[in-house]
Coordinates of C-alpha atoms and ligand atoms in Angstrom, one line a residue:
M17 CA -5.8 24.4 -13.5
S18 CA -2.9 22.1 -12.0
K19 CA -3.7 19.0 -11.4
K20 CA -4.6 17.6 -7.2
R21 CA -2.1 15.6 -5.7
I22 CA -2.3 11.8 -4.4
F23 CA 0.4 10.5 -2.5
S24 CA 1.0 6.6 -1.3
G25 CA 2.9 4.2 -0.1
V26 CA 4.2 0.9 0.6
Q27 CA 6.3 -1.0 3.0
P28 CA 9.3 -2.7 2.0
S29 CA 9.1 -5.8 4.1
G30 CA 8.0 -9.0 3.1
D31 CA 6.7 -10.0 0.0
V32 CA 4.6 -7.6 -2.3
H33 CA 1.5 -9.7 -3.4
I34 CA -1.5 -9.3 -5.6
G35 CA -3.5 -7.9 -2.7
N36 CA -1.0 -4.8 -2.7
Y37 CA -1.2 -4.0 -5.9
L38 CA -5.1 -5.0 -6.8
G39 CA -5.6 -2.7 -3.5
A40 CA -3.2 -0.3 -4.2
I41 CA -0.6 0.0 -6.9
K42 CA -3.3 -0.7 -9.9
N43 CA -5.0 2.1 -8.5
W44 CA -2.1 4.2 -8.7
V45 CA -1.3 2.8 -11.5
D46 CA -5.1 4.3 -13.1
L47 CA -5.0 7.3 -11.4
Q48 CA -1.2 8.5 -13.0
D49 CA -2.6 10.6 -15.6
E50 CA -5.2 12.6 -13.9
F51 CA -3.6 13.6 -10.2
E52 CA 0.3 14.5 -9.9
S53 CA 1.6 11.5 -8.3
I54 CA 3.5 10.9 -5.7
F55 CA 4.5 7.7 -4.0
C56 CA 6.9 6.1 -1.5
I57 CA 9.0 3.4 -0.3
V58 CA 7.9 3.9 3.0
D59 CA 11.3 2.5 4.9
L60 CA 10.6 4.6 8.4
H61 CA 7.6 2.5 8.6
A62 CA 9.0 -0.6 7.9
I63 CA 11.7 -0.7 10.6
T64 CA 8.3 -0.7 13.3
V65 CA 9.3 -3.8 13.0
S66 CA 12.8 -5.5 13.4
Q67 CA 14.6 -5.5 10.5
D68 CA 17.3 -7.1 9.1
P69 CA 19.7 -4.1 7.1
E70 CA 20.6 -6.2 4.2
E71 CA 16.8 -7.2 3.9
L72 CA 15.7 -3.8 4.1
R73 CA 18.0 -2.2 1.7
R74 CA 17.6 -5.5 -0.6
K75 CA 13.4 -5.1 -0.1
T76 CA 13.3 -1.6 -0.6
L77 CA 14.7 -1.3 -4.3
E78 CA 12.7 -4.3 -5.1
V79 CA 9.3 -2.4 -4.2
A80 CA 10.6 0.4 -6.4
K81 CA 10.8 -2.0 -9.2
V82 CA 8.0 -3.7 -8.3
Y83 CA 6.1 0.2 -8.7
L84 CA 7.9 0.7 -12.4
A85 CA 7.1 -3.1 -13.4
A86 CA 3.7 -2.6 -12.4
G87 CA 2.9 0.8 -14.3
I88 CA 4.2 3.8 -13.0
D89 CA 5.5 5.7 -15.2
P90 CA 8.5 7.6 -13.6
K91 CA 7.7 10.3 -16.3
K92 CA 4.2 11.1 -15.2
S93 CA 4.5 10.1 -11.3
T94 CA 7.5 10.7 -8.6
I95 CA 9.1 7.5 -6.7
Y96 CA 10.8 8.0 -3.9
V97 CA 12.4 6.2 -0.4
Q98 CA 10.8 7.9 2.9
S99 CA 14.7 7.9 5.1
Q100 CA 16.1 10.0 2.1
V101 CA 14.1 12.9 2.8
S102 CA 14.1 14.1 6.4
E103 CA 11.2 16.0 6.8
H104 CA 8.9 12.7 7.0
A105 CA 10.5 12.7 10.6
E106 CA 10.7 15.8 11.7
L107 CA 6.9 16.6 11.0
A108 CA 5.9 13.5 12.6
W109 CA 7.6 14.9 16.1
I110 CA 5.8 18.3 16.0
L111 CA 2.8 16.0 15.0
N112 CA 3.1 13.8 18.3
T113 CA 2.7 16.9 20.1
I114 CA -0.6 17.5 18.9
T115 CA -1.7 13.8 18.8
G116 CA -3.1 12.0 22.4
M117 CA -2.4 8.7 23.4
S118 CA -5.7 7.5 23.0
E119 CA -5.9 8.4 19.8
L120 CA -3.0 5.9 19.1
E121 CA -4.1 3.6 21.6
K122 CA -7.9 2.8 19.4
M123 CA -5.9 1.7 16.3
T124 CA -6.4 -1.7 15.0
Q125 CA -3.6 -2.1 13.1
F126 CA -1.4 -1.8 16.2
K127 CA -3.4 -3.7 18.3
D128 CA -2.9 -6.3 15.7
K129 CA 0.5 -6.1 15.0
S130 CA 1.5 -6.0 19.0
Q131 CA -0.6 -8.9 20.1
K132 CA 1.0 -10.9 17.9
D133 CA 3.7 -10.8 19.7
G134 CA 3.0 -9.5 23.1
L135 CA 1.9 -6.5 24.5
E136 CA 5.4 -5.7 26.3
S137 CA 7.8 -6.3 23.3
A138 CA 5.7 -3.6 21.2
R139 CA 7.8 -0.5 20.2
V140 CA 7.5 3.3 20.5
G141 CA 7.5 3.4 16.8
L142 CA 5.0 1.0 16.2
F143 CA 2.6 3.3 18.2
D144 CA 3.5 5.8 16.9
Y145 CA 3.1 4.5 12.8
P146 CA 0.5 6.4 11.8
V147 CA 1.7 9.4 13.2
L148 CA 4.2 8.8 10.9
M149 CA 1.8 8.4 7.9
A150 CA -0.3 11.4 8.8
A151 CA 3.4 13.2 8.1
D152 CA 4.4 11.7 4.9
I153 CA 0.7 12.8 4.1
L154 CA 0.6 16.0 5.1
L155 CA 3.8 17.3 3.8
Y156 CA 2.8 17.3 0.5
D157 CA -0.5 18.8 0.7
T158 CA -2.0 15.6 -0.4
E159 CA -5.8 15.7 -1.2
V160 CA -6.1 11.7 -2.2
V161 CA -4.5 9.2 -0.9
P162 CA -5.3 5.8 -2.5
V163 CA -4.4 2.6 -0.3
G164 CA -6.4 -0.6 0.5
E165 CA -9.1 -0.6 3.5
D166 CA -7.0 -1.3 6.1
Q167 CA -5.4 2.1 5.8
M168 CA -8.5 3.8 5.9
Q169 CA -8.3 4.5 9.9
H170 CA -5.0 5.9 9.4
I171 CA -5.9 8.4 7.1
E172 CA -8.7 9.5 9.3
L173 CA -6.2 10.6 11.7
A174 CA -4.3 12.1 9.2
R175 CA -7.6 14.3 8.9
T176 CA -7.9 14.9 12.6
L177 CA -4.6 16.0 12.7
A178 CA -4.4 18.4 9.7
R179 CA -7.8 19.8 11.2
R180 CA -6.3 20.4 15.0
F181 CA -3.1 21.9 14.0
N182 CA -5.0 24.2 11.3
K183 CA -7.4 25.2 13.8
R184 CA -4.5 25.9 16.3
F185 CA -1.9 27.5 14.2
G186 CA -3.5 28.5 11.0
D187 CA -4.5 27.5 7.4
T188 CA -1.4 25.0 6.9
F189 CA -1.9 21.9 5.6
V190 CA -4.6 20.1 3.0
V191 CA -7.2 18.1 4.3
P192 CA -6.6 14.9 3.0
K193 CA -9.2 12.3 1.4
G194 CA -8.9 8.3 1.4
H195 CA -9.8 6.4 -1.8
L196 CA -10.9 2.7 -2.0
K197 CA -11.9 0.8 -5.0
K198 CA -14.5 -1.5 -4.0
E199 CA -13.7 -4.7 -5.0
T200 CA -10.2 -5.0 -4.1
M201 CA -10.1 -3.0 -0.8
R202 CA -10.0 -6.1 0.8
V203 CA -8.0 -8.8 -0.9
M204 CA -8.8 -11.8 1.3
G205 CA -6.4 -14.8 2.2
L206 CA -6.2 -17.9 -0.2
D207 CA -5.7 -20.3 3.2
D208 CA -8.2 -18.4 4.8
P209 CA -11.0 -16.0 3.8
A210 CA -11.6 -14.6 7.0
K211 CA -8.1 -12.9 7.3
K212 CA -6.8 -9.9 4.4
M213 CA -3.9 -11.4 2.7
S214 CA -1.0 -10.6 3.9
K215 CA 2.7 -9.9 3.9
S216 CA 3.6 -10.9 7.4
A217 CA 0.9 -13.8 7.3
T218 CA 2.7 -17.1 8.9
S219 CA 2.1 -19.7 5.7
E220 CA 3.2 -18.5 2.2
M221 CA -0.2 -20.4 1.3
N222 CA -1.8 -17.1 2.4
Y223 CA -0.5 -15.0 -1.0
I224 CA 0.3 -14.7 -4.4
S225 CA 3.6 -12.5 -4.5
L226 CA 4.3 -10.8 -7.8
L227 CA 7.6 -12.2 -7.7
D228 CA 6.0 -16.2 -7.4
S229 CA 7.1 -18.4 -10.3
P230 CA 4.4 -19.6 -12.7
E231 CA 4.5 -22.7 -11.1
I232 CA 4.2 -21.6 -7.5
V233 CA 1.0 -19.2 -8.5
E234 CA -0.4 -22.7 -10.0
K235 CA 0.2 -24.4 -6.8
K236 CA -1.4 -22.0 -5.0
I237 CA -4.3 -21.5 -6.4
K238 CA -5.1 -25.2 -6.7
R239 CA -4.4 -25.4 -2.9
A240 CA -6.7 -22.2 -2.3
V241 CA -9.3 -22.9 0.0
T242 CA -13.0 -22.7 -1.3
D243 CA -16.9 -23.2 -0.1
S244 CA -18.8 -26.4 0.6
G245 CA -20.4 -27.1 -2.7
S246 CA -19.3 -26.7 -6.2
D247 CA -21.4 -24.2 -8.2
I248 CA -19.1 -21.4 -9.0
T249 CA -21.6 -18.6 -7.6
Y250 CA -20.8 -15.0 -6.2
S251 CA -22.2 -14.1 -2.6
D252 CA -21.2 -13.0 0.8
D253 CA -21.9 -16.3 2.0
R254 CA -19.6 -18.1 0.1
P255 CA -16.5 -15.5 1.3
A256 CA -13.9 -17.9 -0.5
I257 CA -15.5 -18.5 -4.0
Q258 CA -16.2 -14.7 -3.7
N259 CA -12.7 -13.5 -3.2
L260 CA -11.4 -15.4 -6.1
I261 CA -14.2 -14.1 -8.5
N262 CA -13.1 -10.8 -7.0
I263 CA -9.2 -11.4 -8.3
Y264 CA -10.1 -13.3 -11.3
S265 CA -12.4 -9.9 -11.9
S266 CA -10.2 -7.3 -11.3
F267 CA -6.8 -9.0 -13.1
S268 CA -9.1 -9.6 -16.3
G269 CA -11.6 -6.5 -16.2
K270 CA -14.7 -9.1 -16.8
S271 CA -17.4 -8.3 -14.1
P272 CA -18.2 -11.1 -11.7
E273 CA -21.7 -11.9 -13.5
E274 CA -19.4 -12.9 -16.7
I275 CA -17.3 -15.1 -15.0
V276 CA -20.6 -16.5 -13.2
A277 CA -22.1 -17.1 -16.2
E278 CA -18.7 -18.3 -18.1
Y279 CA -18.4 -21.1 -15.4
E280 CA -21.8 -22.2 -15.0
G281 CA -21.9 -25.9 -14.8
K282 CA -18.3 -26.1 -14.6
G283 CA -16.1 -26.7 -11.1
F284 CA -14.1 -25.5 -9.4
G285 CA -11.1 -27.4 -11.0
E286 CA -12.1 -25.2 -14.6
F287 CA -12.3 -22.3 -12.3
K288 CA -9.2 -22.1 -10.7
K289 CA -7.6 -22.7 -14.2
G290 CA -9.0 -20.2 -15.8
L291 CA -7.6 -18.0 -12.7
T292 CA -4.7 -18.8 -12.8
E293 CA -4.5 -18.2 -16.6
T294 CA -5.6 -14.7 -15.9
V295 CA -3.0 -13.9 -13.5
L296 CA -0.4 -15.4 -15.1
E297 CA -1.5 -12.8 -17.9
F298 CA -0.6 -9.9 -15.7
I299 CA 2.2 -11.8 -13.5
I300 CA 4.9 -13.0 -16.8
P301 CA 5.1 -9.8 -18.5
F302 CA 5.1 -7.9 -15.0
Q303 CA 8.2 -10.2 -14.4
E304 CA 9.7 -9.8 -17.6
K305 CA 9.8 -6.2 -16.8
Y306 CA 10.8 -6.2 -13.4
S307 CA 14.2 -8.5 -14.2
S308 CA 15.2 -5.8 -17.3
L309 CA 15.2 -3.4 -14.6
K310 CA 18.9 -2.4 -13.4
D311 CA 19.5 -1.9 -10.1
E312 CA 22.0 1.6 -10.7
E313 CA 19.7 3.1 -12.7
V314 CA 16.8 2.4 -10.4
I315 CA 18.9 3.7 -7.3
E316 CA 19.8 7.0 -9.0
L317 CA 16.0 7.6 -10.6
L318 CA 15.3 7.1 -7.0
L319 CA 17.8 10.0 -5.5
E320 CA 16.6 12.5 -8.2
N321 CA 13.6 12.1 -6.9
A322 CA 14.2 12.2 -3.4
K323 CA 16.4 15.5 -4.2
K324 CA 13.2 16.3 -5.8
V325 CA 10.4 15.7 -3.8
S326 CA 12.5 17.4 -1.0
S327 CA 12.1 20.9 -2.0
I328 CA 8.5 20.3 -1.3
A329 CA 8.7 18.8 1.8
K330 CA 11.6 21.7 3.3
N331 CA 8.9 24.7 2.1
K332 CA 6.1 23.1 3.9
M333 CA 8.8 22.2 7.0
D334 CA 9.3 25.6 7.4
E335 CA 5.8 27.1 7.2
V336 CA 5.2 24.7 10.0
K337 CA 8.5 25.8 12.3
N338 CA 7.5 29.3 12.1
K339 CA 3.9 28.9 12.5
V340 CA 4.8 26.5 15.6
G341 CA 7.3 29.2 16.8
F342 CA 10.4 28.1 16.3
L343 CA 13.0 31.0 15.8
Q344 CA 14.3 30.7 11.6
Ligands
AMP419 P1 1.5 -3.0 3.3 O1 1.7 -4.3 2.5 O2 1.1 -2.9 4.5 O3 3.3 -2.0 2.9 O4 0.6 -1.9 2.0 C1 0.9 -1.4 1.3 C2 -0.6 -1.3 0.6 O5 -1.4 -2.2 0.1 C3 -1.6 -0.6 1.6 O6 -2.4 0.5 0.2 C4 -3.0 -1.1 1.7 O7 -4.2 -0.9 2.1 C5 -3.1 -2.2 0.6 N1 -3.1 -3.6 0.9 C6 -2.3 -4.2 1.9 N2 -3.1 -5.9 2.0 C7 -4.2 -5.8 1.6 C8 -5.2 -7.2 0.9 N3 -5.0 -7.9 1.6 N4 -6.0 -6.3 0.1 C9 -6.6 -5.0 -0.3 N5 -5.1 -4.1 -0.3 C10 -4.0 -4.1 0.5
LIG420 N1 0.7 2.6 6.5 C1 0.9 2.5 5.1 C2 1.1 0.8 4.7 O1 1.4 0.0 5.3 C3 2.1 2.9 4.2 C4 2.1 4.1 4.2 C5 2.7 4.5 5.2 C6 1.0 5.2 3.6 N2 2.7 6.1 4.6 C7 2.0 6.3 3.7 C8 0.0 4.7 2.6 C9 1.1 7.7 3.4 C10 -0.4 6.3 1.8 C11 0.2 7.6 2.1 O2 0.1 0.2 3.9

């Protein structure tokens, strides 16, 4: 029996942080043996907010290298750049014609991002972002989409659009399912445990970038907000320490209970030292692998892979165009 397919992506904007890693990329690494895996660098999504062209090119390569250094094995999984496969934009256009304005107006991410700079300066592309994401997923008959919690609303739309298209034009798309890892589906900001860790955070103290130097990692953890009291306990009413324990737990493989037991009677200082060591145990070898990757080789791999997935995408588009009634 052939393997089920997973698809996911990260935008080449901002710094890839431990929230992206623990919420998404780490799960991809764990799932790549069990599934046929496609991981995209979604540059068409990145330009829904203004990007500097040179920086975008640099970040696109950076994210590809992050995937590889984090353990995505190019022999098992396909990594490629979204804009190199034109069918994404083509399918998004067709899905636009079966998507309601009101469905997009409800999207939390759009509301947040458009509020940030004022609704007047929000672009149509930002509004349409979830439809493009649905196109990414549906093009490849994706069954499972491993993401962080913030993307679940978009996946719900992809499910709705798949069903709606199938109903109207006949069975065409697989209805995909989201996949979350409960403990890390929402890694919170180090500077504010009420907000998620985010690439677009105003303060760099919000996140640990996978490419931060060990000294910076240490500094950021030292400065991370903690709750009142001095004990290391794990509960919802102590969100800052709970978040740090979740991070500790995901990097070390120890359960929150084990970590709490280990630090019984010890203070935040000691706990943060342990957390720093644990994060660095991942980050140092990760960065060594990252630096060893050669730009030209990665660029070539991406191009080859784009060709490979293009044939899947093109077949699906031929079917879609036929069903919609385009002359072929
Ligand atoms: P983005 O940074 O928007 O390109 O997100 C890439 C992936 O990381 C998506 O699957 C997100 O859901 C996930 N992600 C982003 N921020 C977090 C976070 N703070 N906690 C968990 N997952 C996250
Ligand atoms: N919107 C996702 C994010 O910002 C990235 C993304 C684009 C994606 N297309 C996708 C994730 C398809 C999963 C599947 O996190």
